[in-house]
Amino acid sequence: MTSRARIAIIAAALVVLVVAYAIASGSGGTSDSKDRGASAATSTASAAGTTATSAGSAPAPATTTTPAAPSLPVIRVVDAKPQGGVKRLKFTKGDTIAFEVQSDTADEIHVHGYDVHKDVKAGGSVAFSIPAKIEGRFVVELENHGTQIAELEVDPS
Amino acid sequence: MTAAARRARRAALGAIVVALALPASASAHGLVGKQDLPIPRWLFAWGAAVVLVASFVGLAVLWSQPRLQRIVERRRFGIPRVLEVLAGALGIAAFAFVVYAGFAGTQAATANILPTVVYVYFWVAIPFLSAVFGDVFRAFNPWLAIGNATGWAARRLGGKNAPEPLPYPARLGRWPAVIGVLVFAWVELVYANKDDPSQLSVMALTYAAVQLVGMSLYGVRAWSDRGDAFGVYFGLFARVSPLHWRDRALYTRPVLGGCPSLTPVAGTVALLCTMIGTTSFDGFSQGTIWNSIVPHLQDFFASLGLNAEHALEAAGTVGIIVMCCLIGLLYRLGIMGMQTVGRRRSAHELAGAFAHTLIPIALAYVVAHYFSLLAYQGQAIAALASDPLGDGSDLLGTASTAINYTWVSATGVWYVQVAALVLGHVAGLALAHDRALALYAKARDATRSQYWMLAVMVAFTSLGLWLLSAAAQQ
């Protein structure tokens, strides 16, 4: 195969991928993503009997990220374990992370990443209000017992 | 119900309660302050599309004569012996210091320098560095340095009376490395006390002792080329680099040039499958499928009499072994398919001939899964170097440096992960193409054989993408 044909194939492939990216990120990547399927972009490579490639991006409809529930999420800790399993807290970057922990055991609650420590008394409760500056998934745990009580997720805005 | 059955049922219920209380997505070790967000579905789909397009384009466009099978290495400059000795001494000193810190310092994992050095710098940063700068570990390898020093002293003192080392058994091959990598990955991902500094110190000393025994039995060179698990592991990644350090000099070669020269001794295929398999398990163990399987496995082991902690460890052991076997099976299927092309070759011969094509994929997996660990926890060296024992000292004035979690955004991490997997895929593809050209006399056979290898690699790369994506983790 001549080097011109090679370059033409590579260039065509790059164009296909860039277009596919624009379509995929446009339909799936916006923060308030709506439920619609993406269109598939097809293209054929040039000359010399090369196989046709189809770059399709059809992501499953993305779920809308609901903002923090109107009522404050409460984690109930019973006997140093989270009632109902490890709770999932979801926020968007730029929001305020707000939740409350009610515990029947005295301990120190540590939010990793944000590195926030707050003590809770036996039978008491403590509220957290942290500006969501860091994206990612973070462990919220009882420091002394070493048990995870929640998973905090901060999505990109 | 009999008393035994009642006890069994209570144990099972206890395990369920413990399992429910365990994290929904367990982090690999307690050093993780921030975990990655899963790759969104649209980016996963696009990444998979890139892999497919790149594969077909590659098949069409790649060179028609083998280019990497016999490479030219250019000697750049020599390295004075003094530097070699200094590097070895530095390695020994660093090893001794961190092992001491593990015993003498605080036993809180993030405040003691040893766990971060082991899991972030040793296990992750060195592969990254090796892929770019060549086999840097070999220069600083502490047990190799001790072995070399002992050998030199023995020759000076004993002269010709020193006994000959035993020949390294061919059937042993790289199997010690397979066991070493598997055990380390088990400790990192499954062992309940993975972060315990003093236990890590004990393990480090045990490993060094085993190395010294191996070197004294089989000779320093022969043992470190095959039997030193970490030396072999890092050396595999170093084959990707254009820099080749050997014979006390620096040579340069084409990128990926070191891979085709991998001699497929016993255990080589198993080693590469174990490398990919253990990193896969790291990703898999954070996903929803594993977290729905684990309680059942735990119940099973609890019913055998294990307590909650050991039942979880047993479940993890099963998971890690199954994952490695799955990767091996995928590779094997590709090889079996390749046997249908051209003249009949044994599966063993083919598996060995193409084993080196998995090196870039193993590297891609390591980069994709561990980049953010390096990017964030890697910054902890600033604070830990000032306060290695966690006792409040401030040797360098940086003890209160906090980790900056925002210097790479979540989106940036996604792109690094997808780019690593795609590049690893393309590199593996190029290596397989090159080897097929050399192995098959007819160009048509070479092309047909590549479809099988391509299928294997698309499977591995898609698996890598899937493990990181929202599909697996939500």
XYZ file of C-alpha atoms in Angstrom:
631
model
C 0.000 0.000 0.000
C 1.372 3.409 -0.840
C 2.176 5.791 1.971
C -0.386 8.219 0.604
C -3.101 5.617 1.009
C -1.883 4.951 4.543
C -2.023 8.603 5.474
C -5.459 8.941 3.903
C -6.811 6.033 5.955
C -5.374 7.378 9.184
C -6.713 10.856 8.464
C -10.174 9.490 7.704
C -10.138 7.458 10.906
C -9.156 10.517 12.938
C -11.981 12.550 11.418
C -14.456 9.782 12.244
C -13.247 9.614 15.843
C -13.345 13.362 16.367
C -16.879 13.563 15.003
C -17.914 10.585 17.128
C -16.443 12.265 20.194
C -18.300 15.489 19.543
C -21.555 13.578 19.201
C -20.928 11.328 22.190
C -19.875 14.052 24.573
C -22.655 16.327 23.397
C -25.393 13.837 23.993
C -24.040 12.186 27.089
C -21.695 14.613 28.687
C -23.809 17.600 29.677
C -24.602 17.841 33.334
C -28.357 17.820 32.856
C -28.264 14.951 30.367
C -31.637 14.151 28.883
C -32.746 10.662 27.926
C -32.017 10.413 24.260
C -29.995 7.957 22.231
C -27.028 9.256 20.275
C -26.891 8.919 16.503
C -24.343 6.569 15.018
C -21.790 8.051 12.641
C -20.659 5.769 9.856
C -17.833 6.296 7.458
C -15.919 4.179 4.984
C -12.168 4.225 4.709
C -10.723 5.130 1.350
C -9.582 2.919 -1.569
C -7.596 -0.319 -1.616
C -10.334 -2.594 -0.302
C -10.085 -1.722 3.354
C -12.830 -2.689 5.685
C -15.537 -0.202 6.469
C -15.616 0.934 10.015
C -18.555 2.275 11.870
C -17.966 4.415 14.881
C -21.146 4.276 16.850
C -21.775 5.768 20.203
C -25.071 4.813 21.688
C -24.780 5.121 25.404
C -27.564 3.903 27.582
C -29.694 6.867 28.554
C -27.875 8.557 31.379
C -29.756 8.991 34.582
C -30.333 12.552 35.611
C -28.252 13.525 38.555
C -30.743 14.533 41.136
C -29.640 17.386 43.351
C -29.346 16.699 47.047
C -32.690 15.484 48.336
C -34.809 18.279 49.754
C -34.630 16.650 53.178
C -31.222 16.406 54.754
C -29.745 12.888 54.342
C -29.414 11.264 57.728
C -27.092 8.379 58.492
C -28.166 6.378 61.500
C -25.352 4.528 63.172
C -26.407 1.676 65.406
C -23.784 -0.201 67.392
C -21.007 1.446 65.314
C -22.554 0.178 62.066
C -24.610 2.112 59.533
C -28.249 1.122 59.630
C -29.313 -0.123 56.207
C -25.775 -0.513 54.944
C -23.302 2.047 53.663
C -25.262 5.091 52.536
C -24.640 6.698 49.156
C -24.489 10.495 49.186
C -24.440 12.210 45.793
C -23.649 15.849 45.167
C -22.443 18.001 42.316
C -19.304 20.091 42.422
C -20.215 23.585 43.532
C -23.072 22.403 45.787
C -22.801 22.207 49.533
C -22.378 18.732 50.947
C -24.945 18.514 53.731
C -25.788 15.476 55.793
C -26.357 14.485 59.382
C -25.077 11.550 61.390
C -26.983 10.172 64.382
C -25.019 7.666 66.399
C -25.626 5.647 69.518
C -21.859 5.210 69.905
C -19.356 7.961 70.568
C -16.755 8.248 67.826
C -15.031 10.630 65.435
C -16.444 10.886 61.927
C -13.848 11.376 59.204
C -14.698 12.485 55.673
C -11.731 11.438 53.527
C -10.419 13.707 50.800
C -12.028 16.776 52.312
C -10.335 15.684 55.546
C -13.124 16.847 57.823
C -13.262 15.392 61.329
C -16.204 15.823 63.686
C -16.925 14.120 66.977
C -20.306 12.645 67.786
C -21.480 11.750 71.279
C -23.210 8.539 72.206
C -26.877 9.089 71.423
C -26.119 12.433 69.785
C -26.040 13.771 66.262
C -23.753 16.000 64.244
C -24.367 17.875 60.990
C -21.899 18.418 58.169
C -21.891 21.319 55.751
C -18.929 21.288 53.381
C -18.529 23.179 50.083
C -18.125 20.530 47.359
C -14.825 21.603 45.833
C -13.277 18.208 45.042
C -14.799 15.713 42.607
C -14.563 12.048 43.296
C -15.710 9.320 45.652
C -14.828 9.590 49.282
C -15.106 7.299 52.260
C -16.964 8.582 55.328
C -16.060 6.449 58.296
C -16.044 6.118 62.033
C -12.397 6.769 62.735
C -11.944 4.785 65.922
C -14.002 1.782 64.890
C -12.684 1.860 61.341
C -16.079 1.165 59.768
C -17.338 2.991 56.709
C -20.752 4.551 57.189
C -21.237 6.360 53.899
C -19.807 6.888 50.458
C -19.763 10.487 49.324
C -19.804 11.087 45.577
C -19.186 14.513 44.047
C -19.791 14.607 40.316
C -18.324 17.163 37.926
C -20.602 20.121 37.336
C -32.423 -28.314 64.560
C -29.153 -29.750 65.880
C -26.737 -27.613 67.841
C -24.187 -27.775 65.024
C -26.745 -26.578 62.491
C -27.793 -23.786 64.812
C -24.175 -22.696 65.175
C -23.689 -22.792 61.441
C -26.784 -20.705 60.890
C -25.694 -18.147 63.448
C -22.266 -17.933 61.822
C -23.888 -17.416 58.442
C -26.203 -14.720 59.774
C -23.267 -13.080 61.489
C -21.383 -13.061 58.225
C -24.340 -11.497 56.436
C -24.600 -8.750 59.023
C -20.890 -8.055 58.776
C -21.028 -8.159 54.991
C -23.872 -5.656 54.895
C -21.913 -3.362 57.129
C -18.851 -3.584 54.926
C -18.258 -0.880 52.366
C -20.307 -1.172 49.210
C -17.185 -0.436 47.245
C -14.124 -1.506 49.165
C -11.030 0.541 48.456
C -7.861 -1.386 47.743
C -6.159 -0.055 50.823
C -6.624 2.584 53.449
C -4.263 4.994 51.697
C -6.945 6.176 49.319
C -8.283 9.607 50.203
C -10.172 10.114 46.971
C -11.404 7.378 44.678
C -12.011 7.849 40.983
C -15.471 8.480 39.624
C -16.400 5.812 37.117
C -15.981 6.677 33.445
C -19.338 7.895 32.154
C -21.133 5.689 29.688
C -20.633 7.999 26.729
C -16.877 8.109 27.210
C -16.739 4.344 27.670
C -18.650 3.848 24.425
C -16.412 6.295 22.600
C -13.286 4.654 24.015
C -14.482 1.276 22.801
C -15.147 2.801 19.391
C -11.618 4.209 19.286
C -10.223 0.786 20.108
C -12.124 -0.839 17.271
C -11.352 1.844 14.715
C -7.673 1.895 15.698
C -7.527 -1.879 15.381
C -8.923 -2.013 11.882
C -6.884 0.941 10.735
C -3.826 -0.694 12.262
C -4.403 -3.942 10.422
C -4.703 -2.061 7.160
C -1.889 0.375 7.585
C 0.908 -1.211 9.617
C 4.240 -2.057 8.045
C 4.691 -5.130 5.853
C 8.137 -6.259 6.944
C 9.026 -7.120 10.547
C 10.785 -4.126 12.080
C 11.184 -4.873 15.760
C 12.443 -8.448 15.742
C 16.077 -7.486 15.232
C 16.678 -4.003 16.501
C 19.767 -1.821 16.467
C 20.844 -0.517 19.840
C 23.040 2.547 19.922
C 25.494 2.961 22.752
C 25.234 6.469 24.173
C 27.590 6.657 27.126
C 29.226 4.551 29.782
C 28.472 4.601 33.504
C 31.389 4.687 35.919
C 31.459 1.852 38.414
C 31.393 4.345 41.254
C 27.883 5.409 40.324
C 26.728 1.803 40.266
C 28.071 1.217 43.748
C 26.544 4.472 45.015
C 23.132 3.645 43.555
C 23.204 0.232 45.177
C 24.217 1.740 48.525
C 21.392 4.268 48.227
C 18.929 1.486 47.557
C 20.096 -0.471 50.583
C 19.936 2.615 52.800
C 16.422 3.511 51.621
C 15.249 -0.073 52.145
C 16.725 -0.224 55.635
C 15.206 3.121 56.540
C 11.658 2.373 55.463
C 11.734 -1.083 57.054
C 12.906 0.552 60.278
C 10.118 3.125 60.008
C 7.630 0.303 59.665
C 8.737 -1.221 62.945
C 9.523 1.886 64.949
C 6.998 4.399 63.698
C 3.313 4.886 64.314
C 1.102 2.033 63.224
C -1.445 4.362 61.620
C -1.186 3.625 57.905
C -1.283 7.116 56.433
C 1.062 8.634 59.005
C 3.826 6.059 58.588
C 6.053 6.363 55.547
C 6.238 2.612 54.817
C 2.738 1.808 53.438
C 2.849 4.779 51.065
C 6.351 3.878 49.918
C 5.330 0.271 49.303
C 1.935 0.746 47.628
C 2.467 4.051 45.840
C 6.150 4.497 45.108
C 7.373 0.938 44.888
C 4.395 -0.796 43.303
C 3.097 2.045 41.081
C 5.689 4.769 40.542
C 8.467 2.367 39.569
C 6.471 0.804 36.684
C 5.624 4.312 35.456
C 9.296 5.306 35.642
C 10.496 2.040 34.123
C 8.284 2.429 31.076
C 9.864 5.802 30.363
C 13.413 5.589 31.688
C 14.199 1.895 31.435
C 15.071 -0.540 34.206
C 15.821 2.002 36.922
C 14.952 -0.423 39.690
C 17.868 -2.639 38.822
C 20.295 0.108 39.758
C 18.766 0.631 43.205
C 17.625 -2.930 43.910
C 18.736 -3.449 47.536
C 18.972 -7.239 47.614
C 20.731 -7.305 44.263
C 23.218 -4.783 45.586
C 23.832 -6.909 48.671
C 24.201 -9.981 46.474
C 26.684 -8.247 44.193
C 28.665 -6.911 47.124
C 28.781 -10.319 48.781
C 29.845 -11.921 45.531
C 32.601 -9.379 45.042
C 33.846 -9.849 48.604
C 33.722 -13.637 48.288
C 35.770 -13.504 45.112
C 38.352 -11.210 46.731
C 38.633 -13.350 49.838
C 38.039 -16.863 48.565
C 39.396 -16.513 45.068
C 39.157 -19.665 43.031
C 37.946 -21.763 45.939
C 34.439 -20.299 45.851
C 31.875 -23.019 44.958
C 30.066 -22.832 41.635
C 26.415 -21.854 41.818
C 23.811 -24.452 40.842
C 22.388 -24.111 37.339
C 19.047 -22.318 37.405
C 16.413 -24.971 36.658
C 14.783 -24.370 33.279
C 11.419 -25.616 34.488
C 11.417 -22.996 37.244
C 11.663 -20.173 34.714
C 9.752 -17.081 35.801
C 7.399 -18.966 38.131
C 8.925 -17.380 41.266
C 7.925 -14.032 39.753
C 4.370 -15.284 39.179
C 4.113 -16.289 42.819
C 5.687 -13.047 43.991
C 3.315 -10.834 41.987
C 0.296 -12.909 43.013
C 1.230 -12.796 46.696
C 1.889 -9.057 46.625
C -1.401 -8.402 44.854
C -3.139 -10.619 47.406
C -1.636 -8.627 50.256
C -2.573 -5.359 48.566
C -6.129 -6.248 47.652
C -7.335 -9.008 49.944
C -5.307 -9.214 53.147
C -7.111 -7.626 56.087
C -3.909 -6.142 57.565
C -2.606 -4.788 54.270
C -1.735 -1.406 55.784
C -0.091 -2.575 58.963
C 3.407 -1.034 58.862
C 5.165 -3.568 61.056
C 3.691 -6.490 59.118
C 4.803 -4.895 55.862
C 8.292 -4.577 57.300
C 8.320 -8.253 58.218
C 7.178 -9.174 54.716
C 9.828 -6.966 53.135
C 12.585 -8.536 55.217
C 11.308 -12.039 54.462
C 11.290 -11.308 50.762
C 14.826 -9.908 50.874
C 15.978 -12.985 52.776
C 14.442 -15.299 50.185
C 16.223 -13.336 47.467
C 19.572 -13.666 49.200
C 19.087 -17.425 49.546
C 18.135 -17.708 45.875
C 21.136 -15.660 44.794
C 23.531 -17.721 46.847
C 22.141 -20.954 45.409
C 21.863 -20.076 41.737
C 24.183 -17.137 41.298
C 23.306 -13.462 41.504
C 22.776 -12.876 37.788
C 20.773 -16.006 37.037
C 18.502 -15.597 40.040
C 17.789 -11.903 39.579
C 16.955 -12.397 35.908
C 14.273 -14.990 36.684
C 13.623 -15.448 40.370
C 13.427 -11.892 41.721
C 9.705 -11.239 41.408
C 9.953 -7.451 41.586
C 13.077 -7.258 39.426
C 11.351 -9.327 36.735
C 8.080 -7.376 37.102
C 9.702 -3.966 36.730
C 12.001 -5.305 34.030
C 8.998 -6.254 31.904
C 7.733 -2.676 31.927
C 11.246 -1.420 31.207
C 11.177 -3.288 27.896
C 8.766 -0.672 26.581
C 11.266 2.124 27.139
C 13.712 3.287 24.493
C 16.441 3.446 27.133
C 18.322 0.229 27.790
C 20.829 0.112 30.640
C 23.224 -2.810 30.299
C 26.915 -3.670 30.520
C 27.504 -0.511 32.491
C 26.369 1.745 29.652
C 23.238 3.339 28.269
C 21.908 2.105 24.938
C 18.953 3.527 23.039
C 16.538 1.480 20.961
C 13.167 2.034 19.340
C 10.161 2.334 21.659
C 8.802 -1.179 22.404
C 12.113 -2.490 21.101
C 12.826 -4.490 24.217
C 9.602 -6.482 24.058
C 10.240 -8.959 21.208
C 13.455 -10.117 22.860
C 11.492 -11.532 25.815
C 12.460 -15.194 25.923
C 9.286 -17.154 26.712
C 10.705 -19.337 29.469
C 8.436 -21.330 31.739
C 5.992 -19.113 33.573
C 6.234 -16.090 31.280
C 2.695 -16.336 29.935
C 1.424 -17.037 33.448
C 3.265 -13.953 34.715
C 1.688 -11.612 32.179
C -1.770 -13.077 32.737
C -1.286 -12.713 36.505
C -0.257 -9.085 36.083
C -3.334 -8.266 34.041
C -5.546 -10.454 36.208
C -4.563 -8.889 39.527
C -4.996 -5.351 38.230
C -8.358 -6.410 36.795
C -9.391 -7.732 40.166
C -8.485 -4.385 41.704
C -11.027 -2.759 39.421
C -13.546 -5.589 39.607
C -13.564 -5.636 43.389
C -14.853 -2.077 43.393
C -17.801 -2.867 41.140
C -21.379 -3.866 41.756
C -21.117 -7.445 40.423
C -18.417 -8.359 42.905
C -20.235 -6.669 45.737
C -23.309 -8.758 45.015
C -21.267 -11.969 44.868
C -19.185 -11.369 47.978
C -21.928 -11.947 50.575
C -22.655 -15.361 49.073
C -18.990 -16.307 49.071
C -18.646 -15.046 52.617
C -21.609 -17.111 53.761
C -20.084 -20.156 52.154
C -16.773 -19.696 53.897
C -18.412 -18.743 57.159
C -20.353 -21.981 56.999
C -16.995 -23.757 56.766
C -16.116 -22.242 60.106
C -14.079 -19.175 59.179
C -14.674 -15.977 61.060
C -15.963 -12.880 59.246
C -12.540 -11.425 58.466
C -11.088 -14.683 57.153
C -14.239 -15.418 55.189
C -13.836 -12.096 53.405
C -10.182 -12.844 52.737
C -11.054 -16.271 51.381
C -13.652 -14.704 49.093
C -11.056 -12.242 47.834
C -8.573 -15.053 47.260
C -11.108 -16.896 45.139
C -11.808 -13.705 43.209
C -8.196 -12.908 42.453
C -7.391 -16.444 41.310
C -10.521 -16.687 39.152
C -9.665 -13.346 37.541
C -6.126 -14.472 36.670
C -7.447 -17.746 35.263
C -10.029 -15.872 33.190
C -7.347 -13.702 31.619
C -5.259 -16.785 30.944
C -8.254 -18.486 29.381
C -8.962 -15.513 27.087
C -5.367 -15.528 25.910
C -5.457 -19.272 25.456
C -8.608 -19.053 23.326
C -6.871 -16.569 21.046
C -3.880 -18.848 20.724
C -6.082 -21.837 19.937
C -7.737 -19.813 17.202
C -4.348 -18.888 15.842
C -3.436 -22.543 15.579
C -5.925 -22.883 12.732
C -3.808 -20.591 10.577
C -0.887 -21.739 8.466
C 1.106 -24.801 9.434
C 0.172 -26.512 12.659
C 2.122 -25.057 15.586
C 1.847 -26.154 19.174
C -0.214 -23.935 21.442
C 2.746 -23.755 23.803
C 5.004 -22.383 21.070
C 2.456 -19.814 19.906
C 1.582 -18.703 23.441
C 5.251 -18.078 24.102
C 5.838 -16.340 20.793
C 3.106 -13.778 21.470
C 3.482 -13.394 25.231
C 5.434 -10.146 24.870
C 2.502 -8.493 23.106
C 0.707 -8.408 26.457
C 3.355 -6.183 28.056
C 1.878 -2.872 26.790
C -1.582 -4.032 27.843
C -0.372 -4.871 31.339
C 1.256 -1.430 31.484
C -1.956 0.222 30.291
C -3.912 -1.532 33.026
C -1.461 -0.358 35.682
C -1.582 3.233 34.416
C -5.369 3.270 34.117
C -6.017 1.827 37.564
C -3.274 3.470 39.546
C -2.677 6.879 37.962
C -4.851 8.737 40.422
C -3.306 6.898 43.371
C 0.048 8.239 42.232
C -1.353 11.684 41.447
C -2.894 12.146 44.880
C -1.358 9.873 47.472
C 1.973 10.354 45.704
C 1.966 13.918 46.973
C 2.028 12.578 50.512
C 5.791 12.100 50.243
C 6.184 15.787 51.049
C 4.593 15.345 54.450
C 5.879 11.819 55.053
C 9.507 12.630 54.284
C 9.380 15.254 57.012
C 7.638 12.964 59.476
C 8.373 9.377 58.428
C 7.657 7.802 61.784
C 4.498 9.763 62.380
C 5.804 11.015 65.702
C 5.333 14.710 65.068
C 8.809 15.584 63.821
C 9.322 17.995 60.953
C 12.702 17.176 59.437
C 12.271 19.074 56.170
C 9.673 21.603 57.212
C 6.971 20.094 55.037
C 5.191 17.910 57.584
C 1.893 19.748 57.281
C 1.648 19.777 53.499
C -1.858 18.719 52.561
C -2.624 16.691 49.462
C -4.035 18.783 46.635
C -6.937 16.769 45.251
C -7.872 19.277 42.593
C -4.760 19.495 40.461
C -6.194 16.837 38.146
C -9.948 16.988 37.680
C -12.109 13.897 37.507
C -12.447 14.466 33.767
C -8.678 14.666 33.436
C -8.322 11.323 35.191
C -10.865 9.769 32.789
C -8.927 10.927 29.783
C -5.675 9.584 31.175
C -7.343 6.228 31.782
C -8.899 5.961 28.326
C -5.723 7.213 26.632
C -3.603 4.665 28.507
C -5.840 1.773 27.516
C -6.070 2.869 23.879
C -2.306 3.429 23.576
C -1.571 0.116 25.253
C -3.916 -1.565 22.838
C -2.296 0.006 19.776
C 1.184 -0.877 21.053
C 0.181 -4.486 21.706
C -1.346 -4.641 18.271
C 1.849 -3.349 16.653
C 3.940 -5.937 18.504
C 1.601 -8.765 17.499
C 1.655 -7.583 13.887
C 5.434 -7.508 13.868
C 5.776 -10.977 15.398
C 3.189 -12.462 13.029
C 5.150 -11.149 10.057
C 8.265 -12.860 11.346
C 6.523 -16.098 12.270
C 4.447 -16.762 9.179
C 6.062 -17.174 5.793
C 2.945 -16.190 3.860
C 1.722 -12.637 4.314
C -1.866 -13.872 4.105
C -1.315 -16.252 7.033
C 0.255 -13.453 9.030
C -2.819 -11.291 8.525
C -5.247 -14.100 9.364
C -3.376 -14.945 12.547
C -3.646 -11.364 13.656
C -7.421 -11.422 13.693
C -7.204 -13.815 16.621
C -4.664 -11.780 18.518
C -6.684 -8.665 17.740
C -9.789 -10.279 19.194
C -7.872 -11.112 22.379
C -6.580 -7.579 22.697
C -9.923 -5.953 21.972
C -11.320 -8.197 24.714
C -8.624 -7.146 27.185
C -8.886 -3.461 26.395
C -12.678 -3.483 26.487
C -12.490 -5.296 29.810
C -10.131 -2.627 31.060
C -12.509 0.135 29.968
C -15.537 -1.665 31.352
C -13.940 -2.178 34.765
C -13.439 1.560 35.067
C -16.812 2.567 33.740
C -20.137 3.385 35.232
C -21.439 0.163 33.725
C -19.489 -1.820 36.272
C -19.505 0.503 39.209
C -22.953 1.875 39.756
